[in-house]
Coordinates of C-alpha atoms in Angstrom, one line a residue:
M22 CA 0.0 0.0 0.0
T23 CA 1.5 3.3 -1.0
E24 CA 0.5 6.8 0.2
P25 CA -0.7 9.4 -2.3
D26 CA 1.8 11.6 -4.0
L27 CA 0.8 15.1 -2.8
S28 CA 2.5 17.1 -5.4
F29 CA 1.7 20.5 -4.0
P30 CA 4.5 21.6 -1.7
S31 CA 4.0 22.0 2.0
P32 CA 4.1 25.7 3.1
A33 CA 6.8 24.6 5.6
P34 CA 9.3 21.9 5.3
H35 CA 8.5 18.7 7.1
R36 CA 10.2 18.6 10.5
A37 CA 12.1 15.5 11.5
G38 CA 10.4 13.6 14.3
V39 CA 7.0 15.3 13.9
P40 CA 4.2 12.8 13.2
Q41 CA 2.9 13.0 9.6
V42 CA -0.4 11.5 8.5
F43 CA -1.9 11.2 5.0
L44 CA -5.7 11.3 5.2
R45 CA -7.9 10.6 2.1
L46 CA -11.4 12.1 1.9
L47 CA -13.7 10.5 -0.7
E48 CA -16.8 12.4 -1.9
T49 CA -20.0 11.5 -3.8
T50 CA -22.5 14.3 -4.4
D51 CA -25.6 14.8 -6.4
V52 CA -25.9 11.1 -7.1
H53 CA -29.7 11.7 -7.5
A54 CA -30.4 7.9 -7.2
H55 CA -28.4 7.0 -10.2
L56 CA -27.4 3.7 -8.7
L57 CA -26.8 1.3 -11.6
P58 CA -25.5 1.9 -15.1
F59 CA -29.0 1.7 -16.4
D60 CA -31.3 4.4 -17.8
Y61 CA -34.9 3.7 -16.5
F62 CA -36.2 6.4 -18.9
S63 CA -35.1 4.6 -22.0
G64 CA -34.9 1.1 -20.5
Q65 CA -31.3 0.6 -21.6
N66 CA -28.0 -0.2 -20.0
T67 CA -25.6 2.8 -20.2
G68 CA -22.4 0.9 -19.3
F69 CA -21.1 3.6 -17.1
S70 CA -21.9 6.1 -14.3
G71 CA -24.0 5.6 -11.3
L72 CA -23.1 4.7 -7.7
A73 CA -22.3 1.1 -8.6
C74 CA -19.5 2.3 -10.9
V75 CA -18.4 4.9 -8.3
A76 CA -18.3 2.0 -5.8
T77 CA -15.6 0.4 -7.9
L78 CA -13.5 3.6 -7.7
I79 CA -14.2 3.8 -4.0
R80 CA -12.8 0.3 -3.4
Q81 CA -9.7 1.2 -5.5
A82 CA -9.2 4.5 -3.8
R83 CA -9.4 2.9 -0.3
G84 CA -6.9 0.3 -1.3
E85 CA -4.3 2.9 -2.2
V86 CA -4.0 4.4 1.3
Q87 CA -4.0 3.6 5.0
N88 CA -6.4 6.3 6.2
C89 CA -9.6 7.0 4.3
L90 CA -13.1 8.4 4.9
L91 CA -16.2 8.4 2.6
F92 CA -18.8 11.2 2.6
D93 CA -21.8 12.3 0.6
S94 CA -22.6 16.0 0.1
G95 CA -26.3 15.7 -0.6
D96 CA -29.1 15.0 -3.2
F97 CA -28.8 11.2 -3.0
L98 CA -32.4 10.2 -2.4
Q99 CA -34.2 11.7 -5.4
G100 CA -33.8 11.6 -9.1
T101 CA -34.6 8.3 -10.9
P102 CA -37.6 5.9 -10.9
I103 CA -35.9 3.5 -8.5
S104 CA -36.1 6.2 -5.8
D105 CA -38.9 8.4 -7.0
M106 CA -41.4 5.6 -7.9
T107 CA -40.3 2.2 -6.6
A108 CA -39.2 3.4 -3.2
Q109 CA -42.3 5.4 -2.5
P110 CA -45.3 4.1 -0.5
G111 CA -48.0 2.4 -2.4
T112 CA -45.9 0.9 -5.2
G113 CA -45.8 -2.6 -3.8
W114 CA -42.2 -2.4 -2.9
T115 CA -41.6 -3.4 0.7
G116 CA -37.8 -3.6 0.8
P117 CA -35.4 -1.0 2.1
H118 CA -34.7 2.1 0.2
P119 CA -32.4 1.2 -2.7
V120 CA -30.2 4.2 -2.3
L121 CA -29.6 3.5 1.4
T122 CA -29.1 -0.1 0.7
A123 CA -26.1 0.8 -1.6
M124 CA -24.8 3.5 0.7
N125 CA -24.9 1.3 3.8
L126 CA -23.0 -1.4 1.9
L127 CA -20.3 1.1 0.9
G128 CA -19.8 2.2 4.5
Y129 CA -20.2 5.9 4.4
D130 CA -18.8 7.8 7.4
A131 CA -21.3 10.7 7.2
A132 CA -23.6 12.6 4.8
T133 CA -25.5 15.9 4.6
P134 CA -28.9 16.3 3.0
G135 CA -29.3 18.3 -0.2
N136 CA -32.3 20.3 -1.2
H137 CA -33.9 17.4 -3.1
E138 CA -34.0 15.3 0.0
F139 CA -37.0 17.3 1.1
N140 CA -39.0 16.7 -2.1
F141 CA -41.2 14.0 -0.5
G142 CA -41.9 15.7 2.8
L143 CA -40.2 15.9 6.2
N144 CA -41.9 12.9 7.8
W145 CA -40.9 10.7 4.8
L146 CA -37.3 12.0 5.0
H147 CA -36.8 11.3 8.7
E148 CA -38.4 7.8 8.3
T149 CA -36.3 7.0 5.3
L150 CA -33.0 8.2 6.8
S151 CA -33.7 6.0 9.9
Q152 CA -32.5 3.2 7.6
A153 CA -29.1 4.8 7.2
S154 CA -26.2 3.1 9.0
F155 CA -24.2 6.4 8.8
P156 CA -24.9 9.7 10.6
V157 CA -26.4 12.7 8.8
T158 CA -25.6 16.3 9.7
C159 CA -27.0 19.7 8.7
A160 CA -26.3 22.9 10.5
N161 CA -28.5 25.5 8.7
A162 CA -31.9 23.8 8.5
L163 CA -33.8 24.3 11.7
K164 CA -37.1 23.4 13.2
Q165 CA -39.6 26.2 13.1
S166 CA -40.0 27.2 16.7
R167 CA -40.2 30.2 18.9
D168 CA -36.4 30.4 19.4
G169 CA -35.5 28.7 16.1
A170 CA -32.5 27.1 17.6
E171 CA -33.0 23.3 17.2
T172 CA -31.7 21.9 13.9
L173 CA -33.4 19.1 12.0
F174 CA -30.3 17.0 12.2
P175 CA -27.2 17.3 14.4
P176 CA -25.5 20.5 13.3
Y177 CA -22.1 18.8 13.3
L178 CA -20.4 15.6 14.1
I179 CA -17.1 14.6 15.8
L180 CA -15.9 11.4 14.2
K181 CA -13.2 9.7 16.2
R182 CA -10.9 7.7 14.0
Q183 CA -7.6 6.0 14.6
V184 CA -5.1 6.8 11.8
L185 CA -1.6 5.6 11.1
D186 CA 1.3 8.0 10.5
T187 CA 4.1 7.5 7.9
R188 CA 6.0 5.4 10.5
G189 CA 3.2 3.1 11.3
N190 CA 2.3 4.6 14.6
S191 CA -1.3 5.0 15.6
H192 CA -3.0 8.3 16.5
D193 CA -6.5 9.3 17.6
L194 CA -7.9 11.9 15.3
R195 CA -11.1 13.8 16.0
I196 CA -12.7 14.9 12.7
G197 CA -15.3 17.6 12.9
V198 CA -17.9 17.4 10.1
I199 CA -20.5 20.2 9.4
G200 CA -23.3 19.8 6.9
L201 CA -24.7 22.8 5.0
L202 CA -27.3 23.2 2.3
P203 CA -28.9 26.0 0.2
P204 CA -31.2 28.1 2.5
Q205 CA -33.7 28.2 -0.4
I206 CA -35.1 24.8 0.6
T207 CA -37.8 26.7 2.5
T208 CA -38.9 28.3 -0.8
W209 CA -38.4 25.4 -3.2
D210 CA -40.3 23.0 -0.9
Q211 CA -42.5 25.4 0.9
Y212 CA -45.5 23.1 0.5
H213 CA -43.7 20.5 2.7
L214 CA -41.7 22.8 5.0
Q215 CA -43.9 25.9 5.6
E216 CA -44.3 26.6 9.3
R217 CA -42.1 23.5 10.0
V218 CA -38.6 24.5 8.9
C219 CA -36.5 27.7 8.7
S220 CA -33.1 28.1 7.2
R221 CA -30.0 30.1 7.8
D222 CA -27.2 31.5 5.7
I223 CA -24.5 29.0 4.9
V224 CA -21.4 31.2 5.6
E225 CA -22.9 32.9 8.7
T226 CA -23.8 29.4 10.1
A227 CA -20.3 28.2 9.5
Q228 CA -18.7 31.2 11.1
T229 CA -20.8 30.6 14.2
L230 CA -20.3 26.9 14.5
V231 CA -16.8 26.2 13.3
P232 CA -15.2 27.7 16.5
Q233 CA -17.7 25.6 18.5
I234 CA -16.6 22.5 16.7
R235 CA -13.0 23.3 17.4
A236 CA -13.8 24.0 21.0
A237 CA -15.5 20.6 21.2
G238 CA -12.1 19.0 20.4
A239 CA -12.0 18.7 16.6
D240 CA -8.5 18.3 15.2
L241 CA -9.8 18.9 11.7
V242 CA -13.0 20.4 10.3
I243 CA -14.6 19.2 7.0
A244 CA -17.6 21.0 5.4
L245 CA -20.0 18.8 3.6
A246 CA -21.4 21.6 1.6
H247 CA -24.3 21.1 -0.7
T248 CA -23.5 24.4 -2.4
G249 CA -21.8 25.2 -5.7
I250 CA -19.1 27.7 -6.6
D251 CA -20.5 31.1 -7.5
P252 CA -17.8 33.8 -8.3
A253 CA -20.2 36.6 -7.5
T254 CA -19.7 39.0 -4.6
P255 CA -21.0 37.2 -1.5
F256 CA -24.5 38.1 -0.3
S257 CA -26.8 37.0 2.4
M258 CA -28.6 33.6 1.9
M259 CA -26.4 32.8 -1.1
E260 CA -27.4 29.6 -2.9
N261 CA -23.9 28.6 -4.2
A262 CA -21.6 29.8 -1.4
A263 CA -18.7 27.4 -1.6
L264 CA -16.2 30.2 -2.5
P265 CA -16.9 32.5 0.5
L266 CA -17.2 29.4 2.7
G267 CA -13.6 28.7 1.9
A268 CA -12.7 32.0 3.6
V269 CA -14.2 30.9 7.0
A270 CA -11.4 30.4 9.5
G271 CA -11.1 26.9 10.9
I272 CA -12.4 24.9 7.9
D273 CA -9.8 22.5 6.6
A274 CA -11.6 21.0 3.6
I275 CA -14.8 21.6 1.5
L276 CA -16.6 18.8 -0.2
A277 CA -19.0 20.8 -2.4
G278 CA -22.0 20.0 -4.6
H279 CA -25.4 21.1 -5.8
S280 CA -24.4 22.8 -9.1
H281 CA -23.5 19.4 -10.7
Q282 CA -20.0 20.7 -11.7
I283 CA -16.6 19.2 -11.3
F284 CA -13.9 20.8 -9.2
P285 CA -11.0 21.0 -9.7
S286 CA -11.4 21.7 -13.5
S287 CA -10.1 24.2 -15.9
G288 CA -13.5 25.9 -16.2
F289 CA -12.9 27.7 -12.9
Q290 CA -9.5 29.0 -13.8
G291 CA -9.1 32.8 -13.7
T292 CA -11.7 33.6 -11.0
V293 CA -10.5 35.6 -8.0
G294 CA -10.3 33.4 -5.0
I295 CA -10.3 30.1 -7.0
D296 CA -7.1 28.2 -7.7
A297 CA -8.2 25.4 -10.0
C298 CA -4.7 24.0 -10.2
A299 CA -4.2 23.8 -6.5
A300 CA -7.9 22.9 -5.9
T301 CA -8.5 25.6 -3.4
L302 CA -11.4 28.1 -2.7
N303 CA -10.0 31.1 -0.9
G304 CA -7.1 28.9 0.1
T305 CA -9.1 26.0 1.4
P306 CA -8.7 22.6 -0.2
A307 CA -11.9 21.6 -2.1
V308 CA -13.4 19.0 -4.4
M309 CA -16.8 18.6 -6.2
A310 CA -17.7 15.3 -7.8
G311 CA -20.1 16.1 -10.6
F312 CA -23.6 14.6 -11.0
G313 CA -25.3 11.2 -11.2
G314 CA -22.3 9.2 -10.2
S315 CA -20.2 10.6 -13.0
H316 CA -17.2 11.1 -10.7
L317 CA -15.6 10.3 -7.3
G318 CA -14.1 13.2 -5.5
V319 CA -10.7 12.4 -4.0
L320 CA -9.1 14.9 -1.6
D321 CA -5.8 13.9 0.0
L322 CA -4.6 15.9 3.0
G323 CA -1.1 15.8 4.5
L324 CA -1.3 16.4 8.3
E325 CA 1.4 17.2 10.8
K326 CA 1.0 17.2 14.6
G327 CA 2.7 20.0 16.5
A328 CA 2.3 21.8 19.8
Q329 CA -0.9 23.4 18.6
G330 CA -2.3 20.1 17.4
W331 CA -2.9 18.8 13.8
R332 CA -2.6 21.0 10.8
V333 CA -3.0 20.5 7.0
T334 CA 0.4 21.1 5.4
H335 CA -0.4 20.1 1.8
H336 CA -3.0 18.5 -0.3
R337 CA -4.1 17.1 -3.6
A338 CA -7.6 16.9 -5.2
Q339 CA -9.0 15.2 -8.2
A340 CA -12.3 14.1 -9.6
R341 CA -12.0 10.5 -10.9
T342 CA -14.4 9.7 -13.8
T343 CA -16.5 6.6 -13.9
Q344 CA -16.2 6.5 -17.7
A345 CA -15.2 2.9 -18.7
T346 CA -15.4 1.8 -15.0
P347 CA -17.3 -1.5 -14.4
P348 CA -20.0 -1.6 -11.8
D349 CA -19.3 -3.2 -8.4
P350 CA -20.8 -6.7 -8.4
A351 CA -21.8 -6.5 -4.7
I352 CA -23.8 -3.3 -5.3
C353 CA -25.5 -4.8 -8.3
A354 CA -26.5 -7.9 -6.5
A355 CA -27.8 -6.0 -3.5
L356 CA -30.0 -3.8 -5.8
E357 CA -31.2 -6.5 -8.1
K358 CA -34.7 -7.0 -6.6
A359 CA -35.4 -3.2 -6.5
H360 CA -34.0 -2.9 -10.0
Q361 CA -36.3 -5.5 -11.4
A362 CA -39.3 -4.1 -9.5
T363 CA -38.5 -0.7 -11.1
V364 CA -38.2 -2.2 -14.6
R365 CA -41.6 -3.9 -14.2
L366 CA -43.3 -0.8 -12.8
T367 CA -42.0 1.6 -15.4
G368 CA -42.7 -0.7 -18.3
R369 CA -46.4 -0.4 -17.9
S370 CA -48.1 0.9 -21.1
L371 CA -50.3 4.0 -20.7
G372 CA -51.2 4.8 -24.3
R373 CA -49.7 5.3 -27.8
T374 CA -47.9 8.1 -29.5
A375 CA -48.0 8.5 -33.3
K376 CA -44.9 10.6 -33.4
P377 CA -41.7 10.9 -31.4
L378 CA -41.6 13.0 -28.3
H379 CA -38.1 14.4 -27.8
S380 CA -36.6 17.5 -26.1
Y381 CA -33.7 18.1 -28.5
L382 CA -35.3 21.2 -29.9
S383 CA -37.4 22.3 -26.9
L384 CA -35.4 25.5 -26.4
I385 CA -35.9 26.8 -29.9
R386 CA -39.4 25.7 -31.0
N387 CA -42.9 24.8 -29.9
D388 CA -42.3 21.4 -28.4
A389 CA -44.7 18.4 -28.4
S390 CA -43.2 16.9 -25.2
V391 CA -43.7 20.1 -23.2
Q392 CA -47.2 20.6 -24.6
L393 CA -48.2 17.1 -23.5
V394 CA -47.3 18.2 -19.9
T395 CA -49.1 21.5 -20.2
R396 CA -52.3 19.9 -21.5
A397 CA -52.3 17.4 -18.6
Q398 CA -51.8 20.2 -16.1
R399 CA -54.5 22.4 -17.6
L400 CA -57.1 19.7 -17.7
A401 CA -56.4 18.6 -14.1
L402 CA -56.6 22.2 -12.8
T403 CA -59.7 23.0 -14.8
Q404 CA -61.5 20.0 -13.2
R405 CA -60.4 21.1 -9.7
L406 CA -61.8 24.7 -10.3
K407 CA -65.3 23.5 -11.1
G408 CA -67.9 25.1 -8.8
T409 CA -65.4 27.6 -7.4
E410 CA -65.3 31.4 -7.9
H411 CA -62.4 30.9 -10.4
E412 CA -64.4 28.8 -12.8
G413 CA -64.8 30.5 -16.1
L414 CA -61.5 32.4 -16.1
P415 CA -59.1 31.4 -18.9
V416 CA -56.8 28.6 -17.7
L417 CA -53.2 28.7 -19.0
S418 CA -50.5 26.1 -18.3
A419 CA -46.8 26.6 -17.7
S420 CA -44.0 24.1 -17.9
A421 CA -40.4 23.8 -19.0
P422 CA -38.4 21.1 -20.7
F423 CA -36.4 19.2 -18.0
K424 CA -33.8 17.4 -20.1
T425 CA -31.9 19.8 -22.3
G426 CA -28.3 18.7 -22.1
G427 CA -26.3 21.4 -20.4
R428 CA -23.9 20.3 -17.7
A429 CA -25.4 16.8 -17.8
G430 CA -24.0 16.2 -21.3
P431 CA -25.1 15.5 -24.8
L432 CA -27.1 12.4 -23.8
H433 CA -29.3 14.2 -21.3
Y434 CA -32.4 14.5 -23.5
S435 CA -35.8 12.9 -23.6
D436 CA -36.4 10.8 -26.7
V437 CA -39.6 8.8 -26.8
P438 CA -40.1 6.8 -30.0
P439 CA -43.5 6.4 -31.7
G440 CA -45.5 3.5 -30.4
D441 CA -46.4 2.5 -26.8
F442 CA -46.1 5.3 -24.3
L443 CA -44.9 3.7 -21.1
L444 CA -44.9 4.9 -17.5
R445 CA -41.1 5.3 -17.7
N446 CA -41.8 7.8 -20.6
A447 CA -44.0 9.9 -18.3
A448 CA -41.2 9.9 -15.7
D449 CA -38.8 10.9 -18.5
L450 CA -40.8 13.9 -19.6
Y451 CA -41.5 15.0 -16.0
A452 CA -38.5 13.9 -14.0
F453 CA -39.2 15.8 -10.7
P454 CA -41.7 15.0 -8.0
N455 CA -43.4 18.4 -8.2
T456 CA -47.1 18.8 -7.4
L457 CA -49.8 20.9 -9.2
C458 CA -50.5 24.5 -8.2
G459 CA -52.9 27.0 -9.6
L460 CA -52.2 30.7 -9.6
R461 CA -54.6 33.6 -10.3
L462 CA -52.5 36.2 -12.1
T463 CA -52.8 39.4 -14.1
G464 CA -51.5 39.9 -17.6
A465 CA -48.7 42.0 -16.3
Q466 CA -47.5 39.2 -14.0
I467 CA -47.6 36.7 -16.8
R468 CA -45.6 39.0 -19.1
D469 CA -43.0 39.3 -16.2
W470 CA -43.0 35.5 -16.0
L471 CA -42.2 35.1 -19.7
E472 CA -39.4 37.8 -19.5
R473 CA -37.8 35.7 -16.8
A474 CA -38.1 32.6 -18.9
A475 CA -36.4 34.4 -21.9
I476 CA -33.2 35.0 -20.0
I477 CA -32.0 31.6 -21.3
F478 CA -31.1 33.3 -24.6
N479 CA -28.1 35.4 -25.3
R480 CA -28.6 38.9 -26.9
I481 CA -28.3 38.6 -30.6
T482 CA -27.0 41.4 -32.8
P483 CA -29.2 41.9 -35.9
G484 CA -27.3 41.0 -39.1
G485 CA -24.7 39.0 -37.3
D486 CA -23.7 35.4 -38.2
D487 CA -23.4 32.3 -36.1
Q488 CA -23.9 34.0 -32.7
V489 CA -24.3 31.6 -29.7
L490 CA -28.0 31.3 -29.0
I491 CA -28.2 29.8 -25.5
D492 CA -26.6 31.2 -22.3
P493 CA -24.9 28.1 -20.8
A494 CA -25.2 29.6 -17.3
V495 CA -29.0 29.4 -17.4
P496 CA -30.4 25.8 -16.9
G497 CA -32.9 24.6 -19.5
H498 CA -35.5 23.9 -16.8
N499 CA -35.8 27.6 -16.2
F500 CA -37.3 28.1 -19.7
D501 CA -41.0 28.1 -19.0
V502 CA -43.5 28.1 -21.9
I503 CA -47.1 29.2 -21.1
D504 CA -49.6 27.3 -23.1
G505 CA -52.8 29.1 -24.0
L506 CA -51.0 32.2 -25.2
T507 CA -49.1 33.3 -28.3
Y508 CA -46.1 35.5 -28.2
Q509 CA -42.7 36.3 -29.7
I510 CA -39.3 36.6 -28.2
D511 CA -37.2 39.5 -29.4
L512 CA -33.5 38.4 -29.1
S513 CA -32.2 41.9 -30.1
Q514 CA -33.2 43.0 -26.6
P515 CA -31.0 42.4 -23.6
A516 CA -32.3 40.1 -20.9
R517 CA -34.5 42.0 -18.4
F518 CA -33.5 39.8 -15.4
D519 CA -30.4 37.9 -14.3
L520 CA -30.3 34.3 -13.1
S521 CA -31.1 35.3 -9.6
G522 CA -34.2 37.2 -10.7
N523 CA -32.8 40.7 -10.2
L524 CA -34.0 43.4 -12.6
I525 CA -30.9 44.4 -14.7
A526 CA -32.4 46.1 -17.7
A527 CA -35.5 48.0 -16.8
S528 CA -36.3 49.2 -20.3
A529 CA -35.7 45.8 -22.0
R530 CA -38.7 43.9 -23.2
R531 CA -38.1 40.6 -25.0
I532 CA -41.7 39.5 -25.0
C533 CA -43.8 41.0 -27.7
D534 CA -47.1 40.4 -29.4
L535 CA -48.5 38.7 -26.3
C536 CA -52.0 37.5 -27.1
H537 CA -54.8 35.3 -25.8
A538 CA -57.4 34.0 -28.2
G539 CA -56.0 36.4 -30.8
K540 CA -56.3 39.5 -28.7
P541 CA -53.5 41.5 -27.0
V542 CA -53.2 40.6 -23.3
A543 CA -54.0 43.6 -21.1
D544 CA -52.0 44.2 -17.9
K545 CA -55.0 44.0 -15.6
E546 CA -56.6 41.0 -17.4
E547 CA -56.9 38.0 -15.2
F548 CA -55.9 34.4 -15.9
I549 CA -55.5 31.1 -14.0
V550 CA -52.1 29.5 -14.6
A551 CA -51.4 25.8 -13.9
T552 CA -47.8 25.2 -12.8
N553 CA -45.8 23.3 -10.3
N554 CA -45.1 23.9 -6.6
F555 CA -41.4 24.7 -7.3
R556 CA -42.2 27.5 -9.7
A557 CA -45.2 28.8 -7.7
F558 CA -43.0 29.2 -4.7
G559 CA -40.2 31.1 -6.4
G560 CA -37.9 28.4 -7.8
G561 CA -35.4 29.7 -10.4
P562 CA -35.3 33.4 -11.4
Y563 CA -39.0 33.7 -10.5
P564 CA -40.9 35.6 -7.7
V565 CA -42.9 33.8 -5.1
L566 CA -46.2 34.2 -6.9
A567 CA -48.0 31.8 -4.5
N568 CA -47.9 34.6 -1.9
V569 CA -50.2 36.8 -4.0
G570 CA -52.1 34.4 -6.3
L571 CA -52.3 30.8 -5.0
I572 CA -55.8 29.3 -5.5
H573 CA -54.9 25.6 -5.6
S574 CA -52.1 23.5 -4.1
G575 CA -52.4 19.8 -4.7
H576 CA -50.9 16.7 -3.2
R577 CA -50.6 14.6 -6.4
A578 CA -47.3 14.6 -8.4
I579 CA -47.6 16.1 -11.8
R580 CA -45.9 13.0 -13.2
D581 CA -48.9 11.0 -12.0
I582 CA -51.3 13.6 -13.5
L583 CA -49.5 13.2 -16.8
A584 CA -49.7 9.4 -16.6
K585 CA -53.5 9.6 -15.9
F586 CA -53.9 12.0 -18.8
V587 CA -52.3 9.6 -21.2
S588 CA -54.3 6.7 -19.8
D589 CA -57.5 8.7 -20.3
H590 CA -56.4 9.8 -23.8
P591 CA -54.5 6.8 -25.0
D592 CA -54.0 8.2 -28.5
I593 CA -51.7 11.0 -27.6
P594 CA -52.5 14.1 -29.7
S595 CA -49.9 14.5 -32.4
D596 CA -50.5 18.2 -33.1
T597 CA -48.4 20.9 -31.7
Q598 CA -50.2 24.2 -30.9
P599 CA -48.5 27.5 -31.8
I600 CA -47.4 29.3 -28.7
W601 CA -44.1 31.2 -29.2
T602 CA -41.6 32.0 -31.9
F603 CA -38.5 34.2 -32.2
H604 CA -39.2 37.7 -33.5
P605 CA -37.9 37.7 -37.1
M606 CA -34.4 39.0 -37.6
P607 CA -33.6 38.9 -41.3
G608 CA -30.0 38.2 -42.3
T609 CA -29.2 36.9 -38.8
S610 CA -28.1 33.5 -37.7
A611 CA -27.4 31.8 -34.4
V612 CA -25.7 28.6 -33.4
F613 CA -27.3 26.2 -30.9
E614 CA -26.1 22.9 -29.5
T615 CA -28.2 19.8 -28.8
G616 CA -27.9 16.0 -28.5
P617 CA -26.6 14.2 -31.5
G618 CA -29.8 12.0 -31.4
I619 CA -31.6 14.9 -33.2
R620 CA -30.0 13.7 -36.4
R621 CA -32.5 10.8 -36.3
Y622 CA -35.2 13.4 -37.1
P623 CA -34.1 15.2 -40.2
R624 CA -37.7 16.5 -40.9
D625 CA -37.6 18.5 -37.6
L626 CA -34.3 20.1 -38.6
A627 CA -35.5 20.8 -42.1
A628 CA -38.6 22.6 -40.7
L629 CA -36.2 25.0 -38.9
N630 CA -34.0 25.3 -41.9
A631 CA -31.1 24.3 -39.7
T632 CA -27.6 23.6 -41.0
D633 CA -25.5 20.8 -39.4
L634 CA -22.1 22.2 -38.3
G635 CA -20.8 18.9 -36.8
D636 CA -20.1 18.1 -33.2
S637 CA -18.5 20.2 -30.4
D638 CA -15.6 18.9 -28.4
A639 CA -18.0 18.0 -25.7
G640 CA -20.0 15.8 -28.0
F641 CA -23.0 18.1 -28.7
A642 CA -24.4 18.4 -32.2
R643 CA -24.0 22.0 -33.5
F644 CA -26.5 23.7 -35.8
R645 CA -26.9 27.0 -37.5
L646 CA -30.4 28.5 -37.1
P647 CA -31.6 31.4 -39.3
L648 CA -33.5 33.9 -37.3

């Protein structure tokens, strides 16, 4: 067994006779229940990624060193049908939660919840986590009470471990572990958490508790931080606060997550406070292990013991890819029954579709897959409003495409072929466990909604050629389309809002020719909008419209509403209603990227007059689009 080669030099030469320990920290994050190298949405083996493949890397990484701990930085319980469908009550599955089965088998030392752990409710979360053989910590999610001081989980842990130094001598090491998550959980899952949970700022919480952890005897403090790396100037209740967290005195290492990115990586080079080569955030060693079991985070620390206790002298970080890594046989065997139950459940036929339903072009045209969701939402809400004071108002329906590539890569798209429409296809088109909400809004509020959706596009200069169409910083699931209206998006205008929802160009108006039933929408005209709980309560760059217009909040998942809609209408409508278009820009072209699977549908590309420009280095198909 050899110790890691920590190539970054120690800030001080190693002193003879001083105990030196190499400690390896392993991280998984944002696994999102991607357990096996199998895509339940397509029903096909992927051959790579998932926790079973990460498990192979974990066993290898443990075998390379004497001292090793394994952590998860959140968003492990939600994300695929094996967790969101099979592992939910009422499915017939009576076994333990598949995610915890795998994690228990791997022997995690600790974990912190992410924001998606709360998607199924607080009672469900506590009951499910009772199956975990490892401790869970979170410092900035608290029970709603008069003093607001009691956390939902222990705010920190002190893990007592025996470690071997380079001479083979044993030492007792007390490792402090603090868990942190985005304070926005109380907004995103307000339906489940309202009047039950409050949240605190990530950095302020760490500044308060890290000295307490040290005072409790911790030799080392590790932050399990379900928060990404945002280079912006720090502000209160920051969602992605890993960078300012690195400046908190007393934290020795950050295991970050939430943003589905990889750190260290070259994409972060050149930002103040970030050293992507040394893998530090404001001088603190850090690692972030991607998404869906794509990578294993490995952070090696060199420790020396002096008169003031243990200190980190040098480190090395890397994100090891699961590409071409075989799955661990023990994990596969442990999950076989849950896997087969999921395959049977998701293989149930709901109806038939005469044409393919894919999301390759959902950011640049009226999309049939999105409209299937909006139709299901509209019908469900219309039925629930019968006999109420809101009956008779126009019912609109808002939804976004959920699989549009982005950081998840060129394979992250929905692609449902013609023929039987299965339950797994419904889960593919609506991947999140959101529930149905109804909002009573004015025309002005709806116009504002659409302006926020339109920030996904870059500003395009009229007459220019091959300008990049999509802003890669804006996730595709922020691009809401409101069915029941017609409108154009003027790309010559700057974005009116930024990704945080702040007004940045007050005079800009990208949304034009906004009409309902062929007539211009007036600012004071009233509508009902069917949407999901995440959006209604302010998810993404949107305001909390539920505070001013909520008229319905349901318990049933929109995915189930979609499945029922297809069952009730087994011949899925093949028409696509006109909703939005780009405002014409003669002599102007833009370049967009999508999954290479779009080439199976040449008619769709021909309808857009798109020109194939080949593939990008990342594997996306590139096309020129005349505007």
